[in-house]
N, C-alpha and C. Protein backbone atom coordinates (compact mmCIF):
# COMPACT_ATOMS: atom_id res chain seq x y z
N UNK A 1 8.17 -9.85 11.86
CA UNK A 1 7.14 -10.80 12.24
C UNK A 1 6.54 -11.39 10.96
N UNK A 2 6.78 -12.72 10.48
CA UNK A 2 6.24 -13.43 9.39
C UNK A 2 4.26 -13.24 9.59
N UNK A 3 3.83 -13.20 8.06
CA UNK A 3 2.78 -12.83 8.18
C UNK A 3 1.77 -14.31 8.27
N UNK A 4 0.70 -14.25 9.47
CA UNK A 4 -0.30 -15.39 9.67
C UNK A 4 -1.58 -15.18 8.93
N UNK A 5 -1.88 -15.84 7.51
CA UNK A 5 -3.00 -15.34 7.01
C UNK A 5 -3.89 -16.47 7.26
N UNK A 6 -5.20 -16.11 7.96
CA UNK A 6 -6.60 -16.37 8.45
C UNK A 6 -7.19 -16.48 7.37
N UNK A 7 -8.24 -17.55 6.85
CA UNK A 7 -9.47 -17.26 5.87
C UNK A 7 -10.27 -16.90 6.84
N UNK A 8 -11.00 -15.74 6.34
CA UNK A 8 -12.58 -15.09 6.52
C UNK A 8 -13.59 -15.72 5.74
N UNK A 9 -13.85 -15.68 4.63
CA UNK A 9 -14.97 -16.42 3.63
C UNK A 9 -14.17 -16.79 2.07
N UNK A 10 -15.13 -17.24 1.61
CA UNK A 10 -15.12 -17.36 0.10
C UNK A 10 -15.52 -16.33 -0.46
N UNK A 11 -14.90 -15.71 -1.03
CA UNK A 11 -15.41 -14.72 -2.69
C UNK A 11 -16.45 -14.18 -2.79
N UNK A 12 -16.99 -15.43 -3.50
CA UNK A 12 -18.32 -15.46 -3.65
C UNK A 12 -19.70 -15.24 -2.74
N UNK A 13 -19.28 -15.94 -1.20
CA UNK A 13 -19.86 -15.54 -0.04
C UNK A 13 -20.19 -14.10 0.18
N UNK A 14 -19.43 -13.21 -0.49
CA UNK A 14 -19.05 -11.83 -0.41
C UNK A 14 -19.90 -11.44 -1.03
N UNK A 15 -20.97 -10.70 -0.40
CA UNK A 15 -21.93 -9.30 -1.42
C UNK A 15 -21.30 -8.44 -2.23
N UNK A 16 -21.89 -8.64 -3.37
CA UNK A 16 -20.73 -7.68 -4.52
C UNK A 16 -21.41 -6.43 -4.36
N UNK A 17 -20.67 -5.14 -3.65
CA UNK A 17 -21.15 -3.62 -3.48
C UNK A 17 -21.40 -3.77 -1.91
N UNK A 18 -21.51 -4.49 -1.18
CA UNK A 18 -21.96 -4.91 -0.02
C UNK A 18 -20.87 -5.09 1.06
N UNK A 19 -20.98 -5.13 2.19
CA UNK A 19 -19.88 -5.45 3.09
C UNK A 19 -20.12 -6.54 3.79
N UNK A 20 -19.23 -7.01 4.64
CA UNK A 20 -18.87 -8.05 5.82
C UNK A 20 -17.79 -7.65 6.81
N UNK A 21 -18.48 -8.15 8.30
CA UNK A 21 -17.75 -7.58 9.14
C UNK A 21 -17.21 -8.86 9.74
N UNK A 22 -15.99 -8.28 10.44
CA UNK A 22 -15.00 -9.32 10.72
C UNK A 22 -14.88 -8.71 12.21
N UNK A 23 -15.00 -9.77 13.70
CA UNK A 23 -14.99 -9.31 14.41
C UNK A 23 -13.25 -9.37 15.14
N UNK A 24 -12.80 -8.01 15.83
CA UNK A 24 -11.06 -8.33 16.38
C UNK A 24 -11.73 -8.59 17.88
N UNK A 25 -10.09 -9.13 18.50
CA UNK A 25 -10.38 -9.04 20.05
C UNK A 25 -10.81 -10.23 20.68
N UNK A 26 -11.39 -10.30 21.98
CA UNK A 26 -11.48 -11.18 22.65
C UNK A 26 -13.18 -10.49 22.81
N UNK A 27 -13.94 -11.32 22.89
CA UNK A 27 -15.45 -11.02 23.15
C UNK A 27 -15.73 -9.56 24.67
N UNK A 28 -14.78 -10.28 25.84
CA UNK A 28 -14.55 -8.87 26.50
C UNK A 28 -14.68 -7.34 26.28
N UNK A 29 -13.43 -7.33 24.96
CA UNK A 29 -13.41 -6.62 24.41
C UNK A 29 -13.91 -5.78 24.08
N UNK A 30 -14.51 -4.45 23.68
CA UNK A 30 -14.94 -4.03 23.12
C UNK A 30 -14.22 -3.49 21.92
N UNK A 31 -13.93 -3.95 20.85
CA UNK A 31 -13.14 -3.06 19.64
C UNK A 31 -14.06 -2.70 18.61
N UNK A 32 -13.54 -2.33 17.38
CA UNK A 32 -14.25 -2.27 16.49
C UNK A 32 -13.35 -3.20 15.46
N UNK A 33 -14.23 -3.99 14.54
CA UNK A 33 -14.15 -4.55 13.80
C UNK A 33 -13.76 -4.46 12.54
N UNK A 34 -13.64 -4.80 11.45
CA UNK A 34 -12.90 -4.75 10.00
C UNK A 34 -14.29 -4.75 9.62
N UNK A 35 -14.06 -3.81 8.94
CA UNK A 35 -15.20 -3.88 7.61
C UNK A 35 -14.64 -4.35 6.27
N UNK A 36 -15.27 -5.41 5.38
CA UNK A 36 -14.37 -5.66 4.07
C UNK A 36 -15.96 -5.01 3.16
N UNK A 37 -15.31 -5.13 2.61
CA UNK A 37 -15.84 -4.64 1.06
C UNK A 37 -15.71 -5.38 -0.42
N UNK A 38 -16.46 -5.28 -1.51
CA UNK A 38 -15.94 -6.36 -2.44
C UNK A 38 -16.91 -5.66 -3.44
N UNK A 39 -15.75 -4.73 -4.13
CA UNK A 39 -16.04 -3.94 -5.59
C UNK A 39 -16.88 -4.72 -6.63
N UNK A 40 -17.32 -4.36 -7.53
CA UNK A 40 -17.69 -4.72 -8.74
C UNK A 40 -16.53 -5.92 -9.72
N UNK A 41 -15.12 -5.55 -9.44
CA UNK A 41 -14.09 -6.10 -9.94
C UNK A 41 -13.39 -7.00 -9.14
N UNK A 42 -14.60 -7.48 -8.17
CA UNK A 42 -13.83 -8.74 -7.00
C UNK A 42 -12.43 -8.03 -6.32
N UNK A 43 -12.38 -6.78 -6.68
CA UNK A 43 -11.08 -6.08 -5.59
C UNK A 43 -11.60 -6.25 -3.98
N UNK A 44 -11.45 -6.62 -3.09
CA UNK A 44 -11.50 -6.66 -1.36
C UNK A 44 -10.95 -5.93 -0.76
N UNK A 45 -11.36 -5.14 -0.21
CA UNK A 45 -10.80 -3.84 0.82
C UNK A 45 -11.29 -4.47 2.28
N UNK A 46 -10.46 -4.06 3.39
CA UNK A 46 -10.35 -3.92 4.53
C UNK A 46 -10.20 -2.81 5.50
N UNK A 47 -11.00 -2.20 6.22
CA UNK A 47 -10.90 -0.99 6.79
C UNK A 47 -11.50 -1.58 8.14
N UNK A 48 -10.85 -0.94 8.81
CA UNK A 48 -11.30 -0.77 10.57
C UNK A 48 -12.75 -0.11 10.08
N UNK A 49 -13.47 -0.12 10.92
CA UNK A 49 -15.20 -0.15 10.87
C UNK A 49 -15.21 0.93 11.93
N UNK A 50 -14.70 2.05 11.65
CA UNK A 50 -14.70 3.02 12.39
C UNK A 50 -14.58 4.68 11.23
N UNK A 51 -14.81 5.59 11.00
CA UNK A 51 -14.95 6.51 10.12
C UNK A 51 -14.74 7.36 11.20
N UNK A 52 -12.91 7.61 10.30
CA UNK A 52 -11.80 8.79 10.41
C UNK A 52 -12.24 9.82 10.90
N UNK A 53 -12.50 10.48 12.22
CA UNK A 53 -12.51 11.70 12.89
C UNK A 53 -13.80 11.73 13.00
N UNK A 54 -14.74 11.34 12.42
CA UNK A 54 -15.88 11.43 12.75
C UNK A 54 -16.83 10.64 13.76
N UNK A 55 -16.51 9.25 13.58
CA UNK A 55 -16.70 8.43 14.42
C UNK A 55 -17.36 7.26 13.81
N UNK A 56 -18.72 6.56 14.26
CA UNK A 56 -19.94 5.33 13.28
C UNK A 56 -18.97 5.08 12.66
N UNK A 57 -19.97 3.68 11.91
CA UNK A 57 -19.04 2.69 11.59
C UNK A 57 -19.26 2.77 9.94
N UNK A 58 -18.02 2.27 9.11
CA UNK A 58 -18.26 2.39 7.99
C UNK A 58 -18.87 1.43 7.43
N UNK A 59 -19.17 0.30 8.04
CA UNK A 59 -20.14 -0.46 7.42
C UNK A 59 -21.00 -0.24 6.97
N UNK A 60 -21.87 0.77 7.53
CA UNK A 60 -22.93 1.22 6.86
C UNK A 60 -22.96 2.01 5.57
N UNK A 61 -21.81 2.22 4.81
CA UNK A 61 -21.51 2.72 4.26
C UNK A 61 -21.91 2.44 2.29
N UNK A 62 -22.29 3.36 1.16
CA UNK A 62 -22.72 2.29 0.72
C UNK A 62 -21.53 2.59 -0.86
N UNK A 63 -21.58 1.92 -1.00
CA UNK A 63 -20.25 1.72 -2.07
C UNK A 63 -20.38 1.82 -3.58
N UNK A 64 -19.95 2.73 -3.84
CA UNK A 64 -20.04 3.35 -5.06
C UNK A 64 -18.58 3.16 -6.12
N UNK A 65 -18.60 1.90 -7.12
CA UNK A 65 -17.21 2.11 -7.51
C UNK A 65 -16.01 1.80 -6.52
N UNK A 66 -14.96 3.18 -6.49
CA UNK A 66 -14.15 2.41 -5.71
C UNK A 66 -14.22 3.59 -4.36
N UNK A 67 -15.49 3.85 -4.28
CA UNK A 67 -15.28 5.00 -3.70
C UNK A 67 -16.41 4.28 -2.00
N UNK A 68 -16.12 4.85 -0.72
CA UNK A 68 -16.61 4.37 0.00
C UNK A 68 -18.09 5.67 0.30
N UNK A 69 -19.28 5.89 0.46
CA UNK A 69 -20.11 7.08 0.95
C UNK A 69 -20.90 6.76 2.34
N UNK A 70 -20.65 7.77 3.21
CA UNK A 70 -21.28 7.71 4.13
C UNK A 70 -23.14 8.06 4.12
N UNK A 71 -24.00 7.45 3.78
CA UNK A 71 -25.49 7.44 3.89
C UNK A 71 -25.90 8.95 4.94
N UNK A 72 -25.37 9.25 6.28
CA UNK A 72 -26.06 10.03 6.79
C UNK A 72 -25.22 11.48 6.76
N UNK A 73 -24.01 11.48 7.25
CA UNK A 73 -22.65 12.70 7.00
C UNK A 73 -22.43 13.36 5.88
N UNK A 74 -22.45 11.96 4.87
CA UNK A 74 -21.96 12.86 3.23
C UNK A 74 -20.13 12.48 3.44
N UNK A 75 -19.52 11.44 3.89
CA UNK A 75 -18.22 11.45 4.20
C UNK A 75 -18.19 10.68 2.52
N UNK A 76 -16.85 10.61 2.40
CA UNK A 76 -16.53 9.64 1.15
C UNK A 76 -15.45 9.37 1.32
N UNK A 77 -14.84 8.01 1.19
CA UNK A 77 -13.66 7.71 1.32
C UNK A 77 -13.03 7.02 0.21
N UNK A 78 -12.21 7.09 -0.12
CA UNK A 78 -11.24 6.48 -1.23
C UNK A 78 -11.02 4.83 -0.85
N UNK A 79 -11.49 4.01 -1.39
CA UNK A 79 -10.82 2.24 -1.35
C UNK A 79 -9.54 2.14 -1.17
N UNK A 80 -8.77 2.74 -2.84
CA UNK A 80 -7.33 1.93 -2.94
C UNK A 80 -6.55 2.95 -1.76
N UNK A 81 -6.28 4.40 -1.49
CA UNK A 81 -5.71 4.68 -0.71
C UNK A 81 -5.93 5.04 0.70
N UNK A 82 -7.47 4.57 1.06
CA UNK A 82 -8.45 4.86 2.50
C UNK A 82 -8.57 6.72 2.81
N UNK A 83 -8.17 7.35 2.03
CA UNK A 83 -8.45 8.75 2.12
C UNK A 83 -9.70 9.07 2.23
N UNK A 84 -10.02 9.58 3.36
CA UNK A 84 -11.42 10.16 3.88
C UNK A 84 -10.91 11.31 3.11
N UNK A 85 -11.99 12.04 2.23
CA UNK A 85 -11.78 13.06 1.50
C UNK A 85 -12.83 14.49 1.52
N UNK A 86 -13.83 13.91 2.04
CA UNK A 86 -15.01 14.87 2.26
C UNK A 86 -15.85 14.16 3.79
N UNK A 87 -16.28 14.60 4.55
CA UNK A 87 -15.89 16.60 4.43
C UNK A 87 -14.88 17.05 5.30
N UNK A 88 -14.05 15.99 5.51
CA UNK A 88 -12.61 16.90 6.28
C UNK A 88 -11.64 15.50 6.02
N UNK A 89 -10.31 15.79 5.69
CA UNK A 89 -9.41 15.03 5.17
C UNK A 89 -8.82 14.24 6.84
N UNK A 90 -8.56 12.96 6.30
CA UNK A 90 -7.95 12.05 6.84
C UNK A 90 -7.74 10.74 6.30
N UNK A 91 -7.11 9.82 7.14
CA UNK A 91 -6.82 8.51 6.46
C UNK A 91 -7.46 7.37 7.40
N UNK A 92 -8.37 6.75 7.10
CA UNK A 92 -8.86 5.26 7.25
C UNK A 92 -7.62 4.19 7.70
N UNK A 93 -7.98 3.31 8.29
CA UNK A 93 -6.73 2.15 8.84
C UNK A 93 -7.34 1.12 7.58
N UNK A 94 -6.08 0.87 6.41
CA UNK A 94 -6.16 -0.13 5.86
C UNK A 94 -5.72 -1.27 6.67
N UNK A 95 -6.09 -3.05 5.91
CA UNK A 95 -5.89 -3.70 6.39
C UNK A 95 -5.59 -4.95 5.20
N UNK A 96 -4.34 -5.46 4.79
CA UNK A 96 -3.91 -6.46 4.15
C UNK A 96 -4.87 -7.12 3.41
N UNK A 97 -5.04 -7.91 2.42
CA UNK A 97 -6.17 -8.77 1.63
C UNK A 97 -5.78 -9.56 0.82
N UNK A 98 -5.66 -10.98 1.22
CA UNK A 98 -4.71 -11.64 0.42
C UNK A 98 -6.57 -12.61 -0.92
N UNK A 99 -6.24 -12.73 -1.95
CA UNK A 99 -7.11 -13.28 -2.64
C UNK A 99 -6.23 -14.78 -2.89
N UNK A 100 -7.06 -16.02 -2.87
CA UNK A 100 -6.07 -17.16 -3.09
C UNK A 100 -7.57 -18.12 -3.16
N UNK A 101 -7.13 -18.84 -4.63
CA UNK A 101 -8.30 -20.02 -4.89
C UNK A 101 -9.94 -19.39 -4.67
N UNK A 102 -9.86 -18.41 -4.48
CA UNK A 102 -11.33 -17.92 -4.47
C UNK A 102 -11.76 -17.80 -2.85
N UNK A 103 -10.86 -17.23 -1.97
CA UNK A 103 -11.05 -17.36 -0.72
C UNK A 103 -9.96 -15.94 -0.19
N UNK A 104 -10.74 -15.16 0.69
CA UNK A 104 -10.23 -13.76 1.19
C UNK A 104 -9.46 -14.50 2.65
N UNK A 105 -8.22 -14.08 2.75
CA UNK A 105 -7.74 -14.17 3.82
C UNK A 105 -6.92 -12.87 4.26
N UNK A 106 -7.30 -12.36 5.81
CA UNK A 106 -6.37 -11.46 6.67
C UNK A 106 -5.47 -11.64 7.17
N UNK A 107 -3.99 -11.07 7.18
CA UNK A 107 -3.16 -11.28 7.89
C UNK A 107 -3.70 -10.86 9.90
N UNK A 108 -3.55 -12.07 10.38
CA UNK A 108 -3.95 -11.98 11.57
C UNK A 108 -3.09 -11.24 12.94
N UNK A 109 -1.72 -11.20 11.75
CA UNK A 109 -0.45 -10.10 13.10
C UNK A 109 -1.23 -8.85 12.55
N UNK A 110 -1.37 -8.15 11.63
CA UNK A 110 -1.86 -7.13 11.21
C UNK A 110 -3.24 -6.41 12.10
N UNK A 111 -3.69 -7.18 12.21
CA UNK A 111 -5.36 -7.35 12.65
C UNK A 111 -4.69 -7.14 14.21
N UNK A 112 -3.91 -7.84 15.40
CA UNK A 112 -3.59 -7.70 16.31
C UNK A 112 -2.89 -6.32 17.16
N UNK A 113 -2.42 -5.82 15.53
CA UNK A 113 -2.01 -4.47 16.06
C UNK A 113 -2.71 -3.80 16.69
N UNK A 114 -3.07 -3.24 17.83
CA UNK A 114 -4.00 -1.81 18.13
C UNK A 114 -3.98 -1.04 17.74
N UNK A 115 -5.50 -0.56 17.14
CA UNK A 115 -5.84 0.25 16.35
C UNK A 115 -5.85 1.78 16.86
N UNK A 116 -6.02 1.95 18.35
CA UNK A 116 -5.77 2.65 19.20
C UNK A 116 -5.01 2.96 19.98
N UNK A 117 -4.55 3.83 20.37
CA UNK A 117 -4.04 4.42 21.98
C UNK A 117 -4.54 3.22 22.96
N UNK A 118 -6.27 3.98 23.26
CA UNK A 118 -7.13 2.81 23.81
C UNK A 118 -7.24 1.58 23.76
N UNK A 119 -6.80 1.32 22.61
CA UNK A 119 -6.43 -0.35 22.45
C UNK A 119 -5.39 -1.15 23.32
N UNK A 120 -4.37 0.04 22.41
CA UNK A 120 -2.81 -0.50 23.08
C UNK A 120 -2.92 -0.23 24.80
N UNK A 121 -3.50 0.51 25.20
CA UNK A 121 -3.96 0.71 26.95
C UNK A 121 -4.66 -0.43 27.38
N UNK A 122 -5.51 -1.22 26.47
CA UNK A 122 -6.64 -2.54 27.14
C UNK A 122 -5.80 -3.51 26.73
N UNK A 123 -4.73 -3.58 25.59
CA UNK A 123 -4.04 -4.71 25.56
C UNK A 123 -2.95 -4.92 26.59
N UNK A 124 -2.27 -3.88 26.73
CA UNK A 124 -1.10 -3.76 28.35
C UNK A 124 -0.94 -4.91 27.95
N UNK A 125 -1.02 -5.54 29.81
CA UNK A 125 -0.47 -6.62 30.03
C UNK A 125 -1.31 -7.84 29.73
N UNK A 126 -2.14 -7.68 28.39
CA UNK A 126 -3.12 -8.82 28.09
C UNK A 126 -1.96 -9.11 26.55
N UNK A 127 -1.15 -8.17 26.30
CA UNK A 127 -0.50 -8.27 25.12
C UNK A 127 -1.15 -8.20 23.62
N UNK A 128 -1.03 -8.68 23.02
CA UNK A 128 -1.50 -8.48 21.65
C UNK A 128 -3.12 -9.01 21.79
N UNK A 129 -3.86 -8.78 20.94
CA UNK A 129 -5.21 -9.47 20.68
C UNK A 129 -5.39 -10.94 19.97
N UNK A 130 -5.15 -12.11 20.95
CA UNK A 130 -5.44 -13.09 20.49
C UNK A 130 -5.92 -13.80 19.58
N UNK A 131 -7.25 -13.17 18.55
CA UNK A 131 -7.87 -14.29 17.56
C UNK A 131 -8.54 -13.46 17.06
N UNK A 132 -9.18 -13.85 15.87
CA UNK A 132 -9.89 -13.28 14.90
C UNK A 132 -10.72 -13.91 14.94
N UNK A 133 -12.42 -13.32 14.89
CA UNK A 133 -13.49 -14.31 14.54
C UNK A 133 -14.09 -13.59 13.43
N UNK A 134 -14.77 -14.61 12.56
CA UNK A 134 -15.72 -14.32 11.31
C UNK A 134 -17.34 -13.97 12.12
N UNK A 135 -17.49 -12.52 11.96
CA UNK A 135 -18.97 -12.38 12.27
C UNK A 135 -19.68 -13.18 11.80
N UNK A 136 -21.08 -13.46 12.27
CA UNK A 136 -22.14 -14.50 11.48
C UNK A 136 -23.42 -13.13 11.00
């Protein structure tokens, strides 16, 4: 499947240490969303907005370096390889990040995948997840 890359924002639009959420799905829906991120070194991470075995969303999360920390748990997750590392090991759903002219774009087949069991059960016979919207 050739890859469909979506712009989300500009760069700069981007809180440096800060996040932005990207909403999946059809408004129906209930999913959870992409959380991006945007290091000190303009690196952009993408993670499902959901925290590995535990549950809450990593948005709230506050960003240290390249390291992700959970404010209330004490979780920490790794950026470049999404390794939830404390306090019980697992892996985060990365998500593609293309940088071009100063503008973050998602691959939007990527984003359509279900992130879930539950997903892939609400997508059935609705098929893949139609569209990507930019939270406001």
């Amino acid at each position: 499947m050739p890859e469909q890359w979506k712009m989300i924002c500009r760069l700069k639009d981007m809180p440096l240490a800060g996040a932005r959420m990207v909403q999946r799905g059809l408004a129906w829906q209930d999913l959870p969303g992409v959380a991006l991120f945007r290091a000190a070194d303009d690196t952009v991470y993408a993670l499902l907005d959901t925290v590995p075995c535990l549950g809450g969303p990593l948005a709230h999360g506050v960003l240290m370096e390249k390291n992700l920390m959970g404010p209330k748990h004490g979780w920490i997750i790794e950026l470049d390889s999404g390794r939830l590392v404390a306090p019980v090991q697992a892996m985060a759903r990365m998500y593609a990040v293309r940088i071009q002219d100063g503008r973050i774009y998602l691959d939007v087949n990527e984003l359509n995948i279900p992130a879930s069991k539950a997903e892939q059960a609400l997508a059935g016979s609705y098929a893949v997840l139609p569209h990507v919207q930019m939270a406001v």
